[in-house]
Tab-separated table of C-alpha atoms in Angstrom:
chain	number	residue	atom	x	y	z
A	12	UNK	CA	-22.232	-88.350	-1.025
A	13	UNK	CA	-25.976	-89.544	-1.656
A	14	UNK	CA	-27.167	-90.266	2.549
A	15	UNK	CA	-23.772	-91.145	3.592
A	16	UNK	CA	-24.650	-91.428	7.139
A	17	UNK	CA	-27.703	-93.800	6.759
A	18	UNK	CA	-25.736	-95.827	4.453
A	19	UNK	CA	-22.576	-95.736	6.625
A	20	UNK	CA	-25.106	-97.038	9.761
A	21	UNK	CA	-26.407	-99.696	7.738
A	22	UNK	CA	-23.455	-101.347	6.428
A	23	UNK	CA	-21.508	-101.390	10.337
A	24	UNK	CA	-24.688	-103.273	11.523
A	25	UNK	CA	-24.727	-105.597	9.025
A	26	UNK	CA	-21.254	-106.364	9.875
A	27	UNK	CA	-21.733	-105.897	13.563
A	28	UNK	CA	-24.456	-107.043	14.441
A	29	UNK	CA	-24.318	-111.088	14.638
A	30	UNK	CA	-20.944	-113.201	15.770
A	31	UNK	CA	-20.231	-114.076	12.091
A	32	UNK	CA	-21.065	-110.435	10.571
A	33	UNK	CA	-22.335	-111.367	6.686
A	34	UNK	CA	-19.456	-113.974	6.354
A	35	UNK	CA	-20.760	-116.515	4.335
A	36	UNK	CA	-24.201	-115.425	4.067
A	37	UNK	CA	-25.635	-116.169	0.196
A	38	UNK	CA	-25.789	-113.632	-2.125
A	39	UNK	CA	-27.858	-114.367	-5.886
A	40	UNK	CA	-27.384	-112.109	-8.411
A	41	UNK	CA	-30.833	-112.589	-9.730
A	42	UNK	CA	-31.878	-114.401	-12.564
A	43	UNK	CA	-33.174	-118.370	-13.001
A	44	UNK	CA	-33.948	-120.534	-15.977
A	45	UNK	CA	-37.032	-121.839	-14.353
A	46	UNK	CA	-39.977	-120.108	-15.379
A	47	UNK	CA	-42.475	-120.714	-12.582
A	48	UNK	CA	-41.821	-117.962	-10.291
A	49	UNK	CA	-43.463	-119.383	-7.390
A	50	UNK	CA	-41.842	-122.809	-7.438
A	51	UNK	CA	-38.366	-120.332	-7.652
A	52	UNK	CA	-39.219	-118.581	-4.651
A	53	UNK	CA	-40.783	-121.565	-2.310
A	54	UNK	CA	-37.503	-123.632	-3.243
A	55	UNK	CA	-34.685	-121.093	-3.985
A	56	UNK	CA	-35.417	-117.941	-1.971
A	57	UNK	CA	-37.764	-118.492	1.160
A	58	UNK	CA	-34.907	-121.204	2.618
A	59	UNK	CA	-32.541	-118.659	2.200
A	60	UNK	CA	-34.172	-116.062	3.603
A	61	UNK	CA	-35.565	-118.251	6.182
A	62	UNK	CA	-31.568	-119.034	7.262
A	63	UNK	CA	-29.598	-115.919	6.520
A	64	UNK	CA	-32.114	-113.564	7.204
A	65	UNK	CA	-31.362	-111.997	3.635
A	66	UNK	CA	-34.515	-111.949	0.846
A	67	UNK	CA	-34.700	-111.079	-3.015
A	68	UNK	CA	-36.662	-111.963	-6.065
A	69	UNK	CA	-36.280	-114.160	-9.258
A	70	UNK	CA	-35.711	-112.770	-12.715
A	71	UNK	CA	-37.162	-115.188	-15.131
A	72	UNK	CA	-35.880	-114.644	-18.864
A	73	UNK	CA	-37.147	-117.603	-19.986
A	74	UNK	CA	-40.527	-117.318	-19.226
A	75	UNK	CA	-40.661	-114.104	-21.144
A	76	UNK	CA	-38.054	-111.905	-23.171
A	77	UNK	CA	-39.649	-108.361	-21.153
A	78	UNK	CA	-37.690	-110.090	-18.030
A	79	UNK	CA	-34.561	-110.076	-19.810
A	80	UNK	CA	-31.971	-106.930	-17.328
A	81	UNK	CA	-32.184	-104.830	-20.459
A	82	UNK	CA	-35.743	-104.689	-21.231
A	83	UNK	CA	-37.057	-105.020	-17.697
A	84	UNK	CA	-36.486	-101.765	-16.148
A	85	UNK	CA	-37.042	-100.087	-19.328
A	86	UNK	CA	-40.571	-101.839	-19.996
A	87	UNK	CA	-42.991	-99.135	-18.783
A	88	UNK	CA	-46.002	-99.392	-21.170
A	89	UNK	CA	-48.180	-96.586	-19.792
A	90	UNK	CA	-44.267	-93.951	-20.847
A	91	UNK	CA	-44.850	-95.495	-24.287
A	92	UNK	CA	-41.766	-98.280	-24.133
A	93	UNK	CA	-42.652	-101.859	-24.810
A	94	UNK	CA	-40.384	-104.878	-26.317
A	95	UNK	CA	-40.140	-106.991	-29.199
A	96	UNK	CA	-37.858	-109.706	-29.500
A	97	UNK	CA	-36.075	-108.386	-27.041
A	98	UNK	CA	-35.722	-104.626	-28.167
A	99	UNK	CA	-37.176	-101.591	-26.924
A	100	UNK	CA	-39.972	-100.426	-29.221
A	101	UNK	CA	-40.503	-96.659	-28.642
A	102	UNK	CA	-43.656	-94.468	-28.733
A	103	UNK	CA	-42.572	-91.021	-28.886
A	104	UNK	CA	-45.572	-89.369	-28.645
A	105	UNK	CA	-47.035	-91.234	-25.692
A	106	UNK	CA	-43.617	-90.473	-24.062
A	107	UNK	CA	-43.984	-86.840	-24.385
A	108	UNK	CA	-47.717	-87.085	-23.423
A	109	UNK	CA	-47.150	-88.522	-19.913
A	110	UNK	CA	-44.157	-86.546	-19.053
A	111	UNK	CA	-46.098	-85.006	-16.213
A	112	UNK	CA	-47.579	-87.937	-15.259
A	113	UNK	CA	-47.184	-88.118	-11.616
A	114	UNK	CA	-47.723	-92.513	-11.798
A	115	UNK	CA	-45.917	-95.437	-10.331
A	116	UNK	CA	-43.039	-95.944	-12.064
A	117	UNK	CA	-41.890	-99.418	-10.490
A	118	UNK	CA	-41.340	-102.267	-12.693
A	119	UNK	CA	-43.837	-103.606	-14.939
A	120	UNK	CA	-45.712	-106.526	-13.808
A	121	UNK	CA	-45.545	-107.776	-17.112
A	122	UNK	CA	-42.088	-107.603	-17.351
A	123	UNK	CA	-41.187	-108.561	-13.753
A	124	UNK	CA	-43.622	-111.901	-12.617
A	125	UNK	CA	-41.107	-113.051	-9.662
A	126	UNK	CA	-40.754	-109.451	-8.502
A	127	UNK	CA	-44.302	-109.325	-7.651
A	128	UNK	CA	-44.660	-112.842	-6.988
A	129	UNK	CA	-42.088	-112.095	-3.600
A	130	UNK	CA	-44.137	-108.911	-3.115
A	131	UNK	CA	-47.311	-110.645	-2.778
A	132	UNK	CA	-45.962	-113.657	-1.015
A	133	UNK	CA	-44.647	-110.530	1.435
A	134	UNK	CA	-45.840	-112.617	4.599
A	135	UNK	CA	-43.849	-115.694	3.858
A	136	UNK	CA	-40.927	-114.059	4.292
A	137	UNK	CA	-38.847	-113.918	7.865
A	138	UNK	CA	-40.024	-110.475	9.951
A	139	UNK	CA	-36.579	-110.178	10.983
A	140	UNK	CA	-35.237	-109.660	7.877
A	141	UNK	CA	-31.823	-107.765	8.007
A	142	UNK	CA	-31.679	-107.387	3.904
A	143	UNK	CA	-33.653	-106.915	0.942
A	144	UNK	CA	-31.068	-107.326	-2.212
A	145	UNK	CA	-32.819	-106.256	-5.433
A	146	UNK	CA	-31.708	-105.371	-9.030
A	147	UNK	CA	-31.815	-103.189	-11.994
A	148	UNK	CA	-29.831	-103.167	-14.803
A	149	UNK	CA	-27.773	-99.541	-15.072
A	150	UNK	CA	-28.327	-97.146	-18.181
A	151	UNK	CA	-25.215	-98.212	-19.518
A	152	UNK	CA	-26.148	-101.745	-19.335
A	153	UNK	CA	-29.855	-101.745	-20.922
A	154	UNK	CA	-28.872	-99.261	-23.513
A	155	UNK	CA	-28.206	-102.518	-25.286
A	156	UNK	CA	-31.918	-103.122	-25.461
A	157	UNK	CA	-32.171	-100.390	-27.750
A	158	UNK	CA	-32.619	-99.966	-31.772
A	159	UNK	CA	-29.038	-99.538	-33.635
A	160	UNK	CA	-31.236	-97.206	-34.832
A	161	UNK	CA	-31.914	-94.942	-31.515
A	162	UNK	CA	-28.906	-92.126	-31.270
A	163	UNK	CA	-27.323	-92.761	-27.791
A	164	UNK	CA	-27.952	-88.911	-26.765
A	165	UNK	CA	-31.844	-89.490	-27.502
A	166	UNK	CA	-32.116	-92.882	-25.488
A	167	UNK	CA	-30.097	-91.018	-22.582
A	168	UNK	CA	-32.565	-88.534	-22.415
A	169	UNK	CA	-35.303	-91.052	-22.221
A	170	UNK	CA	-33.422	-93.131	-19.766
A	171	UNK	CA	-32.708	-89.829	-17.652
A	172	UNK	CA	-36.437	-89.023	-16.896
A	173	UNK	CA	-37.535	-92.744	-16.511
A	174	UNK	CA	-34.458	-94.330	-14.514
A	175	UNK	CA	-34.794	-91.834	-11.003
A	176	UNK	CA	-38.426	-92.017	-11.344
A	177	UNK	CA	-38.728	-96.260	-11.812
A	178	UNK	CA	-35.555	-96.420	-8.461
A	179	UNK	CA	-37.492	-94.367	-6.244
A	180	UNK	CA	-40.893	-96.286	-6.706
A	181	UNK	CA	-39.539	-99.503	-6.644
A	182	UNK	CA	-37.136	-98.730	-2.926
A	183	UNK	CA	-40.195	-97.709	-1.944
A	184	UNK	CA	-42.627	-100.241	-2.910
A	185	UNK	CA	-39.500	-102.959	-1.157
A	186	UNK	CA	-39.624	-100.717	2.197
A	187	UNK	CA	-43.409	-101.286	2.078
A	188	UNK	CA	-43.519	-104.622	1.610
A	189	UNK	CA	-41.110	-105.591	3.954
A	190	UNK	CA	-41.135	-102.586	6.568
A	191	UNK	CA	-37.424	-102.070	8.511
A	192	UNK	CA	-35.525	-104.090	6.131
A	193	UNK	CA	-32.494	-102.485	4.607
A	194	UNK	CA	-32.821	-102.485	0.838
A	195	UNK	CA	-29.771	-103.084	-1.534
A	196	UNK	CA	-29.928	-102.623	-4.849
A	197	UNK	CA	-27.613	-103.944	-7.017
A	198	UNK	CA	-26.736	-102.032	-10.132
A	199	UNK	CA	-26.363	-104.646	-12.528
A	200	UNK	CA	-23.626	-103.637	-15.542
A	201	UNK	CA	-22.054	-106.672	-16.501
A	202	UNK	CA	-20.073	-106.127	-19.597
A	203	UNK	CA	-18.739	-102.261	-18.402
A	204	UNK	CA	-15.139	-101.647	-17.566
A	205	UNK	CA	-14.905	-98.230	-17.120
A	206	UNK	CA	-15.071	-96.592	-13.810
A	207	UNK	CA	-16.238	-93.521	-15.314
A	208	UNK	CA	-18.750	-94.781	-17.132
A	209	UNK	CA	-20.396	-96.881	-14.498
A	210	UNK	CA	-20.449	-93.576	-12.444
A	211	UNK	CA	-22.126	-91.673	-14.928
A	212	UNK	CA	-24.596	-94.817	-14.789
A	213	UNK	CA	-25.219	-94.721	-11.155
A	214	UNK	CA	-25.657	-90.954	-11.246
A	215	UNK	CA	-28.497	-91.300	-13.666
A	216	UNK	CA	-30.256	-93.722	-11.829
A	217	UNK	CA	-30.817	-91.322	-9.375
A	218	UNK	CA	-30.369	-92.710	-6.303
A	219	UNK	CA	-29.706	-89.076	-4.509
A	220	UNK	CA	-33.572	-88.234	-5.071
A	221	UNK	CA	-34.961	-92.114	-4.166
A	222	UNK	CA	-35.347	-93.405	-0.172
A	223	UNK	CA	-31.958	-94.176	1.633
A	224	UNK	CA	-30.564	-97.473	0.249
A	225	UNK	CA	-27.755	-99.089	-0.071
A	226	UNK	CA	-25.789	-99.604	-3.435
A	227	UNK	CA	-24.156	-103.001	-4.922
A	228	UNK	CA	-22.476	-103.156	-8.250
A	229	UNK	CA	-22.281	-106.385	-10.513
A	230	UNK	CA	-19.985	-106.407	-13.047
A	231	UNK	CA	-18.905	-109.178	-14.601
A	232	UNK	CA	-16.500	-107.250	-16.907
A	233	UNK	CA	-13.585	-106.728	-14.619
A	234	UNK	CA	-14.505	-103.389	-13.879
A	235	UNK	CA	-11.786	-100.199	-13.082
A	236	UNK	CA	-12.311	-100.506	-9.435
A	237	UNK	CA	-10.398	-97.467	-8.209
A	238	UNK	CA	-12.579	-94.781	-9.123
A	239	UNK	CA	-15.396	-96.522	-7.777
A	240	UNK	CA	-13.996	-97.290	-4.574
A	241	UNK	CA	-13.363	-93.764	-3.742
A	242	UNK	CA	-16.438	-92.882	-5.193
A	243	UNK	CA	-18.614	-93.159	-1.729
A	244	UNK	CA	-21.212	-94.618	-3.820
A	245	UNK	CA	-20.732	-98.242	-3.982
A	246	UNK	CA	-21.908	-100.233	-0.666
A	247	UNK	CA	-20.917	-103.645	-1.757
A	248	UNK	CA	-18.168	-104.529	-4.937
A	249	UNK	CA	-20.035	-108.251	-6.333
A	250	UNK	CA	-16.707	-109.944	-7.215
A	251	UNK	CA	-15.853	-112.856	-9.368
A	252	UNK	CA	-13.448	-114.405	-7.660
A	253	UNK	CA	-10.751	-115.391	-8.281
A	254	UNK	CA	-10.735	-113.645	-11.583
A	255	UNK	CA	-11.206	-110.104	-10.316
A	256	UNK	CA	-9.132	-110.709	-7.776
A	257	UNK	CA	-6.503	-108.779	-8.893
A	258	UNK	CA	-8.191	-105.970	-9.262
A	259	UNK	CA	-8.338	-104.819	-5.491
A	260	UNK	CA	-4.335	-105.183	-5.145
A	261	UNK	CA	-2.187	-102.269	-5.162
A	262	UNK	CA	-4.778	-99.765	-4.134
A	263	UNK	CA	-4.610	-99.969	-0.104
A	264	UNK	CA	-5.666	-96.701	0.501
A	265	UNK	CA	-8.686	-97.402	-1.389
A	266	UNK	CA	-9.180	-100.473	-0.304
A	267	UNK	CA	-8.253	-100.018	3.792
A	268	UNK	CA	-10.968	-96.767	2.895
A	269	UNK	CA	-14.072	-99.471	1.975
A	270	UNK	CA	-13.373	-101.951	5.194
A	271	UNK	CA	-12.421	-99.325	7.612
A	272	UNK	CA	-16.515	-97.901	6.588
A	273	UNK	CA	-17.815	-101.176	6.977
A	274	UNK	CA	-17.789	-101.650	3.101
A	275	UNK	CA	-19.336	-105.002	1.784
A	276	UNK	CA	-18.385	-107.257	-1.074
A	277	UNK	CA	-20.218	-110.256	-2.252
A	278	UNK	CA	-17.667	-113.120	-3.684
A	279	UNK	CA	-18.853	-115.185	-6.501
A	280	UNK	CA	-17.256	-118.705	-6.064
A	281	UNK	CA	-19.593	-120.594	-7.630
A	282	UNK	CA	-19.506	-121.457	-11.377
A	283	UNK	CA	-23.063	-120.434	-12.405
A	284	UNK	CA	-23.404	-121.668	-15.948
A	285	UNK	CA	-23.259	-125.285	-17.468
A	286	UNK	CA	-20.447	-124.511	-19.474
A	287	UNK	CA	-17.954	-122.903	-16.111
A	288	UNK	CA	-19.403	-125.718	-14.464
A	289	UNK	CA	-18.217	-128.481	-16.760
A	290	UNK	CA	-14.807	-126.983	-17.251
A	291	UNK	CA	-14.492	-126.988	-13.476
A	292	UNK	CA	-15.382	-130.332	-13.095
A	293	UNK	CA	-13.062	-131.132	-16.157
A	294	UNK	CA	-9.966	-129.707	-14.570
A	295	UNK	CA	-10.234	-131.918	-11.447
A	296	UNK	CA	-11.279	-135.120	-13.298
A	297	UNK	CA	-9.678	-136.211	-16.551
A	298	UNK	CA	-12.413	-138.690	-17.138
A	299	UNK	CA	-14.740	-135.673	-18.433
A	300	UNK	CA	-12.092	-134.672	-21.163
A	301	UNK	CA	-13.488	-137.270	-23.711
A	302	UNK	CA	-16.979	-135.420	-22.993
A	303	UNK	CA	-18.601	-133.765	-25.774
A	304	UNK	CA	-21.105	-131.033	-25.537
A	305	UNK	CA	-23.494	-130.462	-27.879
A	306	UNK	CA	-26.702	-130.314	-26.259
A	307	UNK	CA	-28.376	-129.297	-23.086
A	308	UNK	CA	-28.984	-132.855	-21.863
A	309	UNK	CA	-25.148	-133.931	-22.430
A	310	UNK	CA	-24.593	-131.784	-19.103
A	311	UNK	CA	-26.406	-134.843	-17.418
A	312	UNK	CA	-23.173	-136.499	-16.845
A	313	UNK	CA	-21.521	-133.567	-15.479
A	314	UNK	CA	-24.591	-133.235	-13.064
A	315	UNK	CA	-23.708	-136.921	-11.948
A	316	UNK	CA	-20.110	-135.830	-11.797
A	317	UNK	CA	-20.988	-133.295	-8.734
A	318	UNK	CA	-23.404	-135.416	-6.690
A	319	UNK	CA	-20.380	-137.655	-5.878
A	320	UNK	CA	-17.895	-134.788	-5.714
A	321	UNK	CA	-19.777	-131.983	-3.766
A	322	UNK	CA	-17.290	-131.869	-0.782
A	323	UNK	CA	-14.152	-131.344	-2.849
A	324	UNK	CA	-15.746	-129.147	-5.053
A	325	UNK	CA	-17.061	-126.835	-2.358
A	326	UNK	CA	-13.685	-126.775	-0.841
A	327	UNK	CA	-11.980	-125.401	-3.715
A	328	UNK	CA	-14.308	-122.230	-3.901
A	329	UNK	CA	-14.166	-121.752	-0.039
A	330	UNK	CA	-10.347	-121.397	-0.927
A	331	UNK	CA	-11.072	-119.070	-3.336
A	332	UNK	CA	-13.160	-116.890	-0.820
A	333	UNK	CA	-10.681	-117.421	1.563
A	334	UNK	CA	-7.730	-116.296	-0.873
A	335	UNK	CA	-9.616	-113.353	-1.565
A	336	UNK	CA	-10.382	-112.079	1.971
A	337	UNK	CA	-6.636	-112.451	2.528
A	338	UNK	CA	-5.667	-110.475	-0.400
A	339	UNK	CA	-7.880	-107.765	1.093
A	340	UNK	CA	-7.129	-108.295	4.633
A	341	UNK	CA	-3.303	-107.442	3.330
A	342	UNK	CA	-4.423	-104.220	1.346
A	343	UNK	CA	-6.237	-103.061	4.005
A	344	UNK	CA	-3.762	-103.862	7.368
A	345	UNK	CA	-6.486	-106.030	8.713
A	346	UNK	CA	-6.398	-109.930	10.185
A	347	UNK	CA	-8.007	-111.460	7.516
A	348	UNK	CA	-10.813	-112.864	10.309
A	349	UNK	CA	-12.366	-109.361	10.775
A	350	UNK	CA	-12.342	-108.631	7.166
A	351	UNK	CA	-14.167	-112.021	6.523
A	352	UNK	CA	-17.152	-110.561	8.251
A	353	UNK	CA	-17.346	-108.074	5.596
A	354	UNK	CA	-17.687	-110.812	2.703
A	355	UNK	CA	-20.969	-112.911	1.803
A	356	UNK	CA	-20.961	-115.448	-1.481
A	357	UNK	CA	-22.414	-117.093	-3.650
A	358	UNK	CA	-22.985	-117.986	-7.673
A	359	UNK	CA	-20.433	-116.077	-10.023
A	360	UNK	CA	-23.515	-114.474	-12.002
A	361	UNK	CA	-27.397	-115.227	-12.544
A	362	UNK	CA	-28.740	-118.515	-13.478
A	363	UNK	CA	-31.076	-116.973	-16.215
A	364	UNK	CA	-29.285	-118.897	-18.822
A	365	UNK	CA	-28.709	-122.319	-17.129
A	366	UNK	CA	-31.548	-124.043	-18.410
A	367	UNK	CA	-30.584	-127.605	-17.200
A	368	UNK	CA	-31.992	-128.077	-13.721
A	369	UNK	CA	-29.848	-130.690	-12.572
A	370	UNK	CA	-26.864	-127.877	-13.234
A	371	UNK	CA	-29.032	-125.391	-11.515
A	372	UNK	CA	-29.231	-127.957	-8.850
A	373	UNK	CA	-25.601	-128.165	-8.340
A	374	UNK	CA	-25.097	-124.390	-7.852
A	375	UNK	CA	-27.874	-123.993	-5.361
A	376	UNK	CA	-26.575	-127.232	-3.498
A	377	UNK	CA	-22.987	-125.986	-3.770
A	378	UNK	CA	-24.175	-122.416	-3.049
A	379	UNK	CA	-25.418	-123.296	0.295
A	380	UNK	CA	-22.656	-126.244	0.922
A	381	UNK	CA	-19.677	-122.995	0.169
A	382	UNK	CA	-22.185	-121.233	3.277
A	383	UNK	CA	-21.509	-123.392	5.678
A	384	UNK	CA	-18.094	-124.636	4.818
A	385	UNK	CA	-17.143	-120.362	5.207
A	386	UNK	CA	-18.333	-120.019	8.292
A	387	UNK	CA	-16.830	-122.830	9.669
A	388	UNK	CA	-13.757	-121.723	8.373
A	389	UNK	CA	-10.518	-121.253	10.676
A	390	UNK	CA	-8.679	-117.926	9.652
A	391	UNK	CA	-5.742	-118.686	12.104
């Protein structure tokens, strides 16, 4: 397995090394609807980095379609890929041309404005750090980005020589920004199911030939867990609770395998989208049935709704966290109190497409409400 025993040191401090472990601590997934990626790191990241010790950087899809997970990684303009409307436009013979290029092959700053917003704001940031969580969308994932046009064996290839090359410059580029952190990246592949197939994903990343890091996977998909679990290659499991769940039950030996090597997981609790967040709010208040949706600005009522009802929302998600690190606590023959120090939370997905702020409001307030509601949490 790719630096098992770097990985393996990493992930028992994290849990060891405070009186809470990473119980509670927040954990984005990424992406905002806000554009400006300086106002998204002054009021989103810095205060949670500044509390939990934990840092990342804002995608921002709506400033520009490059930042979208499928284009980003893939948007290297000196290999010959750009984007149009949110496709991958192709120059063949510039690709072949650089192939022995020996060049940087981190993400684009065109493509990737709060990445090196964070990178340059570097000094704002806490200097004890114990996390740097960063993204890229898998293979599997971005192939999506792709002409209908493309055969999937000739964007492979392309993806094979670009994908190791683009992870290794960019754990770098983290680890010399923010020097001693531990980086995570997070292989984002929402829509994939298949345990086989996200393997084959994370394999062409090539993570074996980039600087020791640790490795999260988002899926949104319900992914095949099993074969990832005993994989050895997945740090952290990003779950959507409590839909996923069910998809840790019934494999103990799998499961009891992940905590007992200090094996992370990242719950998302909190509806991230205006749409999850009005049917929550609709299912514990009958007054939002009459409701109708039709616009972005008929959320404002829903974003009223929470301001009054923060507490009880917030406790219904910590009882989803807490139902979940019971279920695993069970799997794994451990008191669900040590196994909570193995679990952080936060959003169920990224906020790239939540493009009212008062609804972005709510999850950040209810994102860091959930926090402290966890910790304080009694597991007897």
């Amino acid at each position: 397995m790719i630096h098992e025993q770097q990985r393996l040191e990493w992930r028992k401090q994290l849990v060891t090394d405070s009186d809470h472990g990473v119980c509670g601590d927040i954990y984005l997934v990424g992406s905002d609807a806000e554009p400006d990626a300086n106002r998204v790191v002054t009021e989103r990241i810095l205060p949670i980095a500044d509390k939990y010790k934990i840092g990342t950087w804002p995608q921002l899809p709506q400033r520009d379609s490059r930042e979208s997970m499928r284009v980003q990684p893939q948007y290297q303009r000196e290999r010959g890929l750009t984007a149009e409307n949110g496709k991958i436009v192709f120059d063949t013979e510039i690709f072949i041309a650089t192939s022995d290029q020996s060049t940087s092959s981190d993400l684009h700053p065109d493509a990737a404005l709060g990445y090196y917003t964070v990178l340059r704001r570097a000094a704002e940031f806490p200097p004890d750090m114990r996390l740097f969580k960063t993204h890229l969308a898998t293979p599997a994932c971005s192939f999506g980005a792709w002409p209908t046009t493309m055969d999937r064996g000739d964007v492979e290839e392309v993806q094979g020589e670009i994908y190791p090359a683009l992870v290794s410059s960019h754990i770098k580029a983290i680890q010399d920004a923010f020097p001693g952190v531990t980086v995570l990246v997070s292989a984002d592949d929402p829509a994939t199911v298949s345990g086989a197939s996200t393997l084959a994903s994370l394999k062409m990343m090539g993570f074996n030939k980039a600087p020791p890091a640790l490795v999260a996977l988002h899926s949104c998909g319900g992914p095949d867990v099993l074969p990832l679990m005993i994989s050895g290659m997945i740090d952290l499991f990003h779950v959507v609770s409590p839909a996923h769940d069910g998809l840790y039950r019934g494999f103990p030996e799998a499961v009891q395998t992940h905590v007992d090597g200090w094996g992370l997981f990242a719950l998302g609790v909190v509806p991230n989208t205006e749409g999850a967040l009005f049917e929550f709010a609709k299912g514990k208040d009958k007054k939002l049935e009459n409701v109708q949706i039709r616009t972005s600005s008929d959320y404002d009522d829903t974003a009223v709704w929470y301001d009054g009802h923060m507490e009880q929302a917030a406790d219904a998600m910590v009882g989803h966290y807490a139902s979940f690190v019971r279920m695993i606590a069970e799997e794994s023959d451990r008191k669900p109190v040590d196994v909570a120090r193995h679990c952080m939370a936060g959003p169920e997905c990224g906020m790239g497409d939540t493009v009212h702020n008062g609804m972005r409001d709510v999850v950040y307030g209810l994102t860091h409400m959930v926090s402290g509601k966890i910790r304080a949490h009694n597991w007897s």
